Coordinates of C-alpha atoms in Angstrom, one line a residue:
M1 CA 0.0 0.0 0.0
E2 CA 2.9 2.3 0.5
K3 CA 3.5 2.3 -3.3
V4 CA -0.2 3.3 -3.7
W5 CA 0.4 6.3 -1.6
Q6 CA 3.6 7.2 -3.5
E7 CA 1.7 6.9 -6.8
A8 CA -1.1 9.0 -5.4
Q9 CA 1.5 11.6 -4.3
T10 CA 2.8 11.7 -7.9
N11 CA -0.6 12.4 -9.3
L12 CA -1.3 15.1 -6.7
K13 CA 2.0 16.7 -7.6
K14 CA 0.8 17.2 -11.1
A15 CA -2.5 18.7 -10.0
L16 CA -1.1 21.2 -7.4
T17 CA 1.4 23.9 -7.6
E18 CA 5.0 23.0 -6.5
Q19 CA 4.8 25.2 -3.4
T20 CA 1.4 23.7 -2.3
Y21 CA 2.6 20.1 -2.9
N22 CA 5.9 20.6 -1.0
T23 CA 4.1 22.4 1.9
W24 CA 1.1 20.1 2.4
I25 CA 1.4 16.8 0.6
H26 CA 5.1 15.9 0.5
P27 CA 5.6 16.0 4.4
M28 CA 2.9 13.3 5.0
K29 CA 4.4 9.8 5.6
F30 CA 2.7 6.5 5.0
L31 CA 2.3 4.5 8.3
G32 CA 0.1 1.6 7.4
A33 CA -3.3 0.5 6.0
T34 CA -6.2 -1.8 6.8
N35 CA -8.9 -3.1 4.4
D36 CA -10.6 0.3 4.1
T37 CA -8.3 2.9 5.8
I38 CA -4.9 4.4 5.0
V39 CA -3.0 5.8 7.9
L40 CA -0.7 8.9 7.3
E41 CA 1.6 10.8 9.6
V42 CA 1.4 14.5 9.7
P43 CA 3.8 17.0 11.5
S44 CA 1.3 18.8 13.7
S45 CA -2.4 19.2 14.7
F46 CA -2.6 22.5 12.7
F47 CA -1.2 20.7 9.6
Q48 CA -3.8 17.9 10.1
K49 CA -6.7 20.4 10.3
W50 CA -5.5 22.3 7.2
V51 CA -5.1 19.2 5.1
I52 CA -8.6 17.9 6.2
D53 CA -10.2 21.2 5.3
K54 CA -8.4 21.9 2.0
Y55 CA -7.1 18.6 0.5
L56 CA -8.8 15.6 2.0
S57 CA -11.3 15.0 -0.8
M58 CA -8.5 15.4 -3.4
I59 CA -6.3 12.9 -1.6
K60 CA -9.1 10.4 -1.5
E61 CA -9.7 10.9 -5.2
A62 CA -6.0 10.4 -6.0
I63 CA -5.9 7.1 -4.0
S64 CA -9.2 6.0 -5.5
A65 CA -7.8 6.6 -9.0
V66 CA -4.9 4.3 -8.3
T67 CA -6.8 1.5 -6.5
S68 CA -10.3 1.8 -8.0
K69 CA -11.5 1.6 -4.4
E70 CA -12.5 4.3 -1.9
Y71 CA -10.3 4.5 1.3
Q72 CA -10.8 6.4 4.5
I73 CA -7.8 8.5 5.6
E74 CA -6.7 8.4 9.2
F75 CA -4.0 10.9 10.5
H76 CA -1.5 10.5 13.3
I77 CA 0.5 13.4 14.5
G78 CA 4.2 12.7 14.7
E79 CA 6.1 13.5 17.9
E80 CA 8.4 16.5 17.8
K81 CA 11.6 15.9 19.6
P82 CA 13.7 19.0 19.7
E83 CA 17.3 18.4 20.9
P84 CA 18.1 20.3 24.1
K85 CA 20.9 22.8 23.8
Q86 CA 23.7 21.8 26.2
E87 CA 26.9 23.4 27.0
P88 CA 30.0 21.2 27.5
K89 CA 30.4 20.3 31.1
A90 CA 34.0 21.4 31.4
E91 CA 33.1 24.9 29.9
K92 CA 30.3 25.2 32.5
E93 CA 32.6 24.4 35.4
H94 CA 35.3 26.9 34.3
K95 CA 32.9 29.9 33.7
G96 CA 33.2 32.7 36.2
A97 CA 30.2 34.1 38.0
K98 CA 30.2 37.2 35.8
D99 CA 30.2 35.1 32.6
K100 CA 27.2 33.1 33.9
E101 CA 25.4 36.3 34.7
K102 CA 26.0 37.6 31.2
D103 CA 24.7 34.4 29.7
K104 CA 21.6 34.7 31.8
E105 CA 21.1 38.3 30.6
R106 CA 21.7 37.3 27.0
D107 CA 19.1 34.5 27.3
R108 CA 16.6 36.9 28.8
D109 CA 17.2 39.4 26.0
K110 CA 16.7 36.6 23.5
D111 CA 13.4 35.6 25.1
K112 CA 12.3 39.2 25.0
D113 CA 13.1 39.4 21.3
K114 CA 11.2 36.2 20.7
D115 CA 8.2 37.6 22.6
K116 CA 8.4 40.8 20.5
K117 CA 8.5 38.9 17.2
S118 CA 5.6 36.7 18.3
D119 CA 3.5 39.9 19.0
F120 CA 4.1 41.1 15.4
V121 CA 3.4 38.0 13.3
P122 CA 2.1 39.6 10.1
N123 CA -0.4 36.8 9.2
L124 CA 0.2 37.6 5.6
N125 CA -0.4 35.1 2.8
P126 CA 2.9 35.0 0.8
K127 CA 1.1 34.0 -2.5
Y128 CA -0.8 37.2 -2.6
T129 CA 1.5 39.7 -4.3
F130 CA 1.1 42.5 -6.9
E131 CA 2.9 40.2 -9.4
S132 CA 0.2 37.5 -9.1
F133 CA -2.7 40.0 -9.2
V134 CA -4.5 40.3 -12.6
C135 CA -5.3 43.9 -13.2
G136 CA -8.2 44.9 -15.4
A137 CA -10.6 47.7 -16.0
S138 CA -12.8 46.5 -13.0
N139 CA -10.0 46.7 -10.4
Q140 CA -7.4 49.1 -11.9
F141 CA -8.1 52.0 -9.5
A142 CA -7.9 49.8 -6.4
Y143 CA -4.7 48.2 -7.7
A144 CA -3.0 51.5 -8.4
A145 CA -4.0 52.9 -5.0
S146 CA -2.7 49.8 -3.3
Q147 CA 0.7 50.1 -5.1
A148 CA 0.9 53.7 -4.1
V149 CA 0.4 52.9 -0.4
A150 CA 2.9 50.0 -0.6
N151 CA 5.5 52.4 -2.1
K152 CA 4.9 55.3 0.2
P153 CA 2.9 54.2 3.3
A154 CA 1.2 56.8 5.4
T155 CA 2.0 59.5 2.9
N156 CA -1.0 60.4 0.8
Y157 CA -3.7 57.8 1.1
N158 CA -4.2 57.1 4.8
P159 CA -6.5 55.3 5.5
L160 CA -7.0 53.4 2.3
F161 CA -10.5 51.9 2.1
I162 CA -11.1 49.2 -0.5
Y163 CA -14.7 48.0 -1.1
G164 CA -16.3 45.5 -3.5
G165 CA -18.2 42.2 -3.6
V166 CA -17.2 38.8 -2.3
G167 CA -14.2 37.2 -4.1
L168 CA -13.1 40.1 -6.2
G169 CA -9.6 40.5 -4.9
K170 CA -9.8 42.8 -1.8
T171 CA -7.9 40.3 0.4
H172 CA -5.3 39.7 -2.3
L173 CA -4.6 43.5 -2.5
V174 CA -4.2 44.1 1.2
N175 CA -1.9 41.1 1.5
A176 CA 0.1 42.4 -1.5
I177 CA 0.6 45.8 0.3
G178 CA 1.9 44.0 3.4
N179 CA 4.1 41.6 1.5
Q180 CA 5.7 44.4 -0.5
I181 CA 6.4 46.6 2.5
L182 CA 7.8 43.6 4.4
A183 CA 10.0 42.7 1.5
R184 CA 11.6 46.2 1.6
N185 CA 11.8 46.4 5.4
S186 CA 11.9 43.0 7.2
R187 CA 11.6 44.8 10.6
A188 CA 8.3 46.5 9.7
K189 CA 5.6 45.7 12.2
I190 CA 2.7 44.6 10.0
C191 CA -0.5 43.0 11.1
Y192 CA -3.3 41.5 8.9
Y193 CA -6.5 40.7 10.7
S194 CA -10.1 40.0 9.8
S195 CA -12.5 42.2 11.8
E196 CA -13.9 39.0 13.3
K197 CA -10.5 37.9 14.5
F198 CA -9.9 41.4 15.9
M199 CA -13.1 41.2 17.8
N200 CA -12.5 37.7 19.2
E201 CA -9.0 38.6 20.4
M202 CA -10.4 41.7 22.1
I203 CA -13.1 39.6 23.8
N204 CA -10.4 37.2 25.1
S205 CA -8.3 40.1 26.3
L206 CA -11.3 41.4 28.2
R207 CA -12.0 38.0 29.7
Y208 CA -8.4 37.4 30.9
K209 CA -7.8 41.1 31.8
K210 CA -5.1 41.6 29.2
M211 CA -6.5 44.7 27.5
E212 CA -3.3 46.7 28.0
E213 CA -1.4 44.0 26.0
F214 CA -4.1 44.0 23.3
R215 CA -3.9 47.8 22.9
N216 CA -0.1 47.9 22.9
K217 CA 0.0 45.2 20.2
F218 CA -2.1 47.0 17.7
R219 CA -1.1 50.6 18.5
K220 CA 2.6 49.9 17.9
M221 CA 2.1 48.7 14.3
D222 CA 3.6 50.3 11.3
L223 CA 0.9 48.9 9.1
L224 CA -2.5 47.7 10.1
L225 CA -4.6 45.7 7.6
I226 CA -8.2 45.0 8.6
D227 CA -10.3 42.8 6.3
D228 CA -14.2 42.8 6.1
I229 CA -14.7 45.8 8.4
Q230 CA -18.5 45.4 7.8
F231 CA -18.6 42.6 10.4
M232 CA -17.9 45.2 13.2
A233 CA -21.3 46.8 12.4
G234 CA -23.6 46.8 15.4
K235 CA -20.7 45.7 17.8
E236 CA -20.3 48.8 19.9
A237 CA -17.4 47.7 22.1
T238 CA -15.4 46.5 19.2
Q239 CA -16.0 49.7 17.2
E240 CA -15.0 51.7 20.3
E241 CA -11.7 49.9 20.6
F242 CA -11.0 50.1 16.9
F243 CA -11.8 53.8 16.9
H244 CA -9.1 54.5 19.5
T245 CA -6.6 52.1 17.7
F246 CA -7.3 54.0 14.5
N247 CA -6.7 57.3 16.1
A248 CA -3.5 56.2 17.8
L249 CA -2.0 54.9 14.5
Y250 CA -3.2 57.8 12.4
E251 CA -1.7 60.3 14.8
S252 CA 1.6 58.4 14.8
H253 CA 1.6 58.6 11.0
K254 CA 1.2 54.8 10.5
Q255 CA -0.6 53.3 7.5
I256 CA -4.1 51.8 7.9
V257 CA -5.8 49.8 5.2
V258 CA -9.4 48.6 5.5
T259 CA -11.7 46.5 3.3
S260 CA -15.4 46.1 3.1
D261 CA -18.1 44.7 0.9
K262 CA -19.9 48.2 0.9
F263 CA -19.1 51.9 0.7
P264 CA -18.7 53.3 4.3
K265 CA -22.0 55.2 4.2
D266 CA -23.8 52.0 3.1
I267 CA -22.6 49.8 6.1
P268 CA -25.6 49.6 8.5
G269 CA -24.8 49.8 12.2
L270 CA -21.4 51.5 11.7
E271 CA -20.8 54.5 13.9
E272 CA -20.7 57.8 12.2
R273 CA -17.3 58.7 13.7
L274 CA -15.7 55.6 12.1
R275 CA -17.4 56.4 8.7
S276 CA -16.0 59.9 8.7
R277 CA -12.5 58.6 9.5
F278 CA -12.7 56.1 6.6
E279 CA -13.5 59.0 4.3
W280 CA -10.4 60.9 5.5
G281 CA -8.2 59.0 3.0
L282 CA -8.8 57.3 -0.3
I283 CA -11.8 55.1 -1.1
A284 CA -11.3 52.7 -4.0
D285 CA -13.8 50.2 -5.3
I286 CA -13.4 46.9 -7.1
Q287 CA -16.1 46.0 -9.6
P288 CA -16.9 42.5 -10.9
P289 CA -14.5 41.5 -13.7
D290 CA -15.5 41.5 -17.3
I291 CA -15.1 38.4 -19.5
E292 CA -11.6 39.5 -20.7
T293 CA -10.3 39.9 -17.2
K294 CA -11.7 36.6 -16.1
I295 CA -10.0 34.9 -19.0
A296 CA -6.7 36.7 -18.1
I297 CA -7.1 35.4 -14.5
L298 CA -7.6 31.8 -15.7
K299 CA -4.7 32.0 -18.1
K300 CA -2.4 33.4 -15.3
K301 CA -3.4 30.7 -12.9
S302 CA -3.0 27.9 -15.4
D303 CA 0.5 29.2 -16.3
L304 CA 1.4 29.2 -12.6
H305 CA 0.1 25.6 -12.3
Q306 CA 2.0 24.7 -15.5
V307 CA -1.2 23.5 -17.2
N308 CA -2.3 24.1 -20.8
L309 CA -5.7 25.7 -20.8
P310 CA -7.1 26.1 -24.3
D311 CA -8.7 29.4 -25.2
D312 CA -12.2 27.9 -25.8
V313 CA -12.1 26.3 -22.4
A314 CA -11.0 29.6 -20.7
L315 CA -13.9 31.3 -22.5
F316 CA -16.4 28.6 -21.4
L317 CA -15.3 28.9 -17.7
A318 CA -15.3 32.7 -17.8
T319 CA -18.8 33.0 -19.3
G320 CA -20.2 30.2 -17.1
A321 CA -18.9 31.5 -13.8
N322 CA -20.4 34.3 -11.7
S323 CA -18.2 37.4 -11.0
N324 CA -16.7 35.7 -8.0
I325 CA -13.0 35.1 -8.7
R326 CA -12.7 32.4 -6.0
E327 CA -15.4 30.4 -7.7
L328 CA -13.5 30.8 -11.0
E329 CA -10.3 29.5 -9.4
G330 CA -12.2 26.6 -7.9
M331 CA -13.5 25.6 -11.3
L332 CA -10.0 25.7 -12.7
I333 CA -8.6 23.6 -9.9
R334 CA -11.4 21.0 -10.3
L335 CA -10.7 20.8 -14.0
E336 CA -6.9 20.5 -13.5
A337 CA -7.3 17.8 -10.9
F338 CA -9.6 15.8 -13.2
A339 CA -7.2 16.0 -16.1
S340 CA -4.3 15.1 -14.0
L341 CA -5.9 12.1 -12.3
T342 CA -7.3 10.7 -15.6
G343 CA -4.1 11.5 -17.6
N344 CA -6.1 13.4 -20.3
E345 CA -5.6 16.8 -21.9
I346 CA -8.0 19.5 -21.0
T347 CA -10.6 20.0 -23.8
L348 CA -13.9 21.8 -24.1
S349 CA -15.9 18.6 -24.1
M350 CA -14.1 17.5 -20.9
A351 CA -14.8 20.9 -19.3
R352 CA -18.5 20.7 -20.2
E353 CA -18.7 17.2 -18.6
V354 CA -16.8 18.1 -15.4
M355 CA -18.6 21.4 -14.9
K356 CA -22.1 20.3 -16.0
D357 CA -23.5 20.4 -12.5
I358 CA -21.9 23.7 -11.5
I359 CA -22.6 25.8 -14.6
V360 CA -26.0 24.4 -15.6
E361 CA -27.2 24.8 -12.0
K362 CA -26.8 28.5 -12.2
T363 CA -29.2 29.1 -15.0
R364 CA -31.7 26.3 -14.9
D365 CA -34.1 28.0 -12.4
I366 CA -34.0 31.5 -13.8
T367 CA -37.2 32.5 -15.4
V368 CA -38.5 35.7 -17.2
E369 CA -40.9 36.3 -14.3
M370 CA -38.1 36.0 -11.7
I371 CA -36.0 38.6 -13.7
Q372 CA -39.0 40.9 -14.0
K373 CA -39.6 40.8 -10.3
H374 CA -35.9 41.4 -9.4
V375 CA -35.6 44.4 -11.8
A376 CA -38.9 45.9 -10.6
D377 CA -37.8 45.6 -7.0
H378 CA -34.4 47.1 -7.7
F379 CA -36.0 50.2 -9.4
R380 CA -39.0 50.3 -7.0
I381 CA -41.6 50.0 -9.7
K382 CA -44.4 47.5 -10.4
V383 CA -44.0 44.5 -12.6
S384 CA -47.1 45.7 -14.5
E385 CA -45.4 49.0 -15.3
L386 CA -42.4 47.0 -16.6
K387 CA -44.7 45.3 -19.0
S388 CA -46.6 48.4 -20.0
D389 CA -46.1 50.6 -23.1
K390 CA -45.3 53.8 -21.1
R391 CA -42.3 55.6 -22.6
I392 CA -41.1 57.6 -19.6
K393 CA -37.4 57.1 -18.8
T394 CA -37.9 55.8 -15.3
L395 CA -39.7 52.8 -16.9
V396 CA -37.9 52.5 -20.3
V397 CA -34.4 51.8 -18.8
P398 CA -35.5 49.2 -16.3
R399 CA -37.6 47.5 -19.0
Q400 CA -34.7 47.4 -21.4
I401 CA -32.4 46.0 -18.6
A402 CA -34.9 43.3 -17.8
I403 CA -35.2 42.3 -21.5
Y404 CA -31.4 42.2 -21.8
I405 CA -31.0 40.0 -18.7
C406 CA -33.8 37.7 -19.9
R407 CA -31.9 37.2 -23.2
E408 CA -28.6 36.6 -21.2
L409 CA -29.9 34.2 -18.6
T410 CA -32.8 32.3 -20.1
K411 CA -33.3 30.2 -23.3
A412 CA -36.3 32.3 -24.3
S413 CA -36.3 33.5 -27.9
Y414 CA -36.9 37.2 -28.8
P415 CA -40.6 36.6 -29.6
E416 CA -41.1 34.7 -26.4
I417 CA -39.5 37.5 -24.4
G418 CA -41.7 40.0 -26.3
D419 CA -44.9 38.0 -25.3
K420 CA -43.8 38.2 -21.6
F421 CA -43.4 42.0 -21.8
G422 CA -47.0 42.9 -22.9
G423 CA -46.8 41.4 -26.5
K424 CA -43.9 43.5 -27.8
D425 CA -42.6 42.5 -31.2
H426 CA -39.1 40.9 -31.6
S427 CA -37.6 44.0 -33.2
T428 CA -38.3 46.0 -30.0
I429 CA -36.6 43.2 -27.9
I430 CA -33.6 43.2 -30.2
H431 CA -33.3 47.0 -30.0
S432 CA -33.5 46.9 -26.2
V433 CA -30.7 44.3 -25.9
K434 CA -28.4 46.2 -28.2
K435 CA -29.2 49.5 -26.4
I436 CA -28.1 48.0 -23.0
E437 CA -25.0 46.3 -24.5
K438 CA -23.9 49.7 -25.9
Q439 CA -24.6 51.6 -22.6
M440 CA -22.7 48.9 -20.6
A441 CA -19.7 49.3 -22.8
A442 CA -19.7 53.1 -22.4
D443 CA -20.7 53.5 -18.7
A444 CA -18.9 51.4 -16.0
D445 CA -21.5 52.4 -13.3
F446 CA -24.4 51.4 -15.5
K447 CA -22.7 48.1 -16.2
G448 CA -22.1 47.6 -12.4
T449 CA -25.9 48.1 -11.8
V450 CA -26.8 45.5 -14.4
E451 CA -24.2 43.0 -13.1
D452 CA -25.4 43.5 -9.6
I453 CA -29.0 42.7 -10.6
K454 CA -27.8 39.6 -12.4
K455 CA -25.8 38.5 -9.4
R456 CA -28.7 38.9 -7.0
L457 CA -30.7 36.4 -9.1
F458 CA -28.4 33.6 -7.9
I459 CA -28.5 34.4 -4.2

């Protein structure tokens, strides 16, 4: 069975990046096997939890591909046996009292240094860099602002507030800022925290009466990166503490970067004094990527994974996925794993087969009536007004948007869509679709509105 594990590792190596394989797959050792279970040794409990969360299903698939049988995986944590540092006995005996005291002081200083370093663990993801970020029209402003902050922190854009939908690259950019500053100054005190982690650590500090340590930790930072600030909404004690932390850093000319899924004024339950401080600096938004940017992301990721991704497959994935980049990457990983485990080249027919449940599921339940209701709700009008022949602008634009989305997300023909909109002829429907396409190409805000309505149909 050990050979089975070795062969499974070989297949996994092809499916994963070299760094991911060397970090999470290679360190695992085969310990033994029963009729239906394979036992692997892992270095630590953290390692075990991470592998179970991220790679367990892939490991099972890799073993199943070799054996044609499904095995359960059992993990054992290997014992760490650090060798104690010992001084030679003769040297100990001949040391004077002063030398021994110096050694003790030196050891105490080392311990203090270790404590200081542990306080300032950046928590940055090293794979999130500016080089690995795909810049397009939808994220160009946020990308340029992030680079400016990384090059000259706490100079012009402080704080930097980045907002946008889920999975559009906000976390990537804040980590890229931290990684670039850390690369230039290894002694920089940088801290990346989610707002939830900030809150939980504050609660624990209150519980164990360590608030002074908590405050000192964050208020001595050179760069504070807080992700998903919207989760502080409604949590008064957390907002109070963050408010004072913000003030202390700002007054010390230290850089603050915050992300959210909404514009500051649109976050319900957020204190006005925090809103106003977020608006002191620069606010940059990230919009959902267009098809071209999604294709560029897929191509870059496939190059990093050293996998050949044909253009027609990239287009298929980009048009089939929502605007969430994480979802797009997940599709690519699934496709790469399937190709690696089966030993086949990636083709359009393979992609359609592997993704049939994911991509078809998105559009199968969308109806013209559902689209009409969502558009009417968005513009606060009645569905009957959407179907009417009234030519006032407040009705014409929503009607054309609804018609365009119907054409995009349903299989209804032009005449069928016309029937659903009060019996309009197909030439009117074609005109509406072309009108919206042209306006989306010319107006980024208008395009964002249409994409937002489309996105809400899948929630």
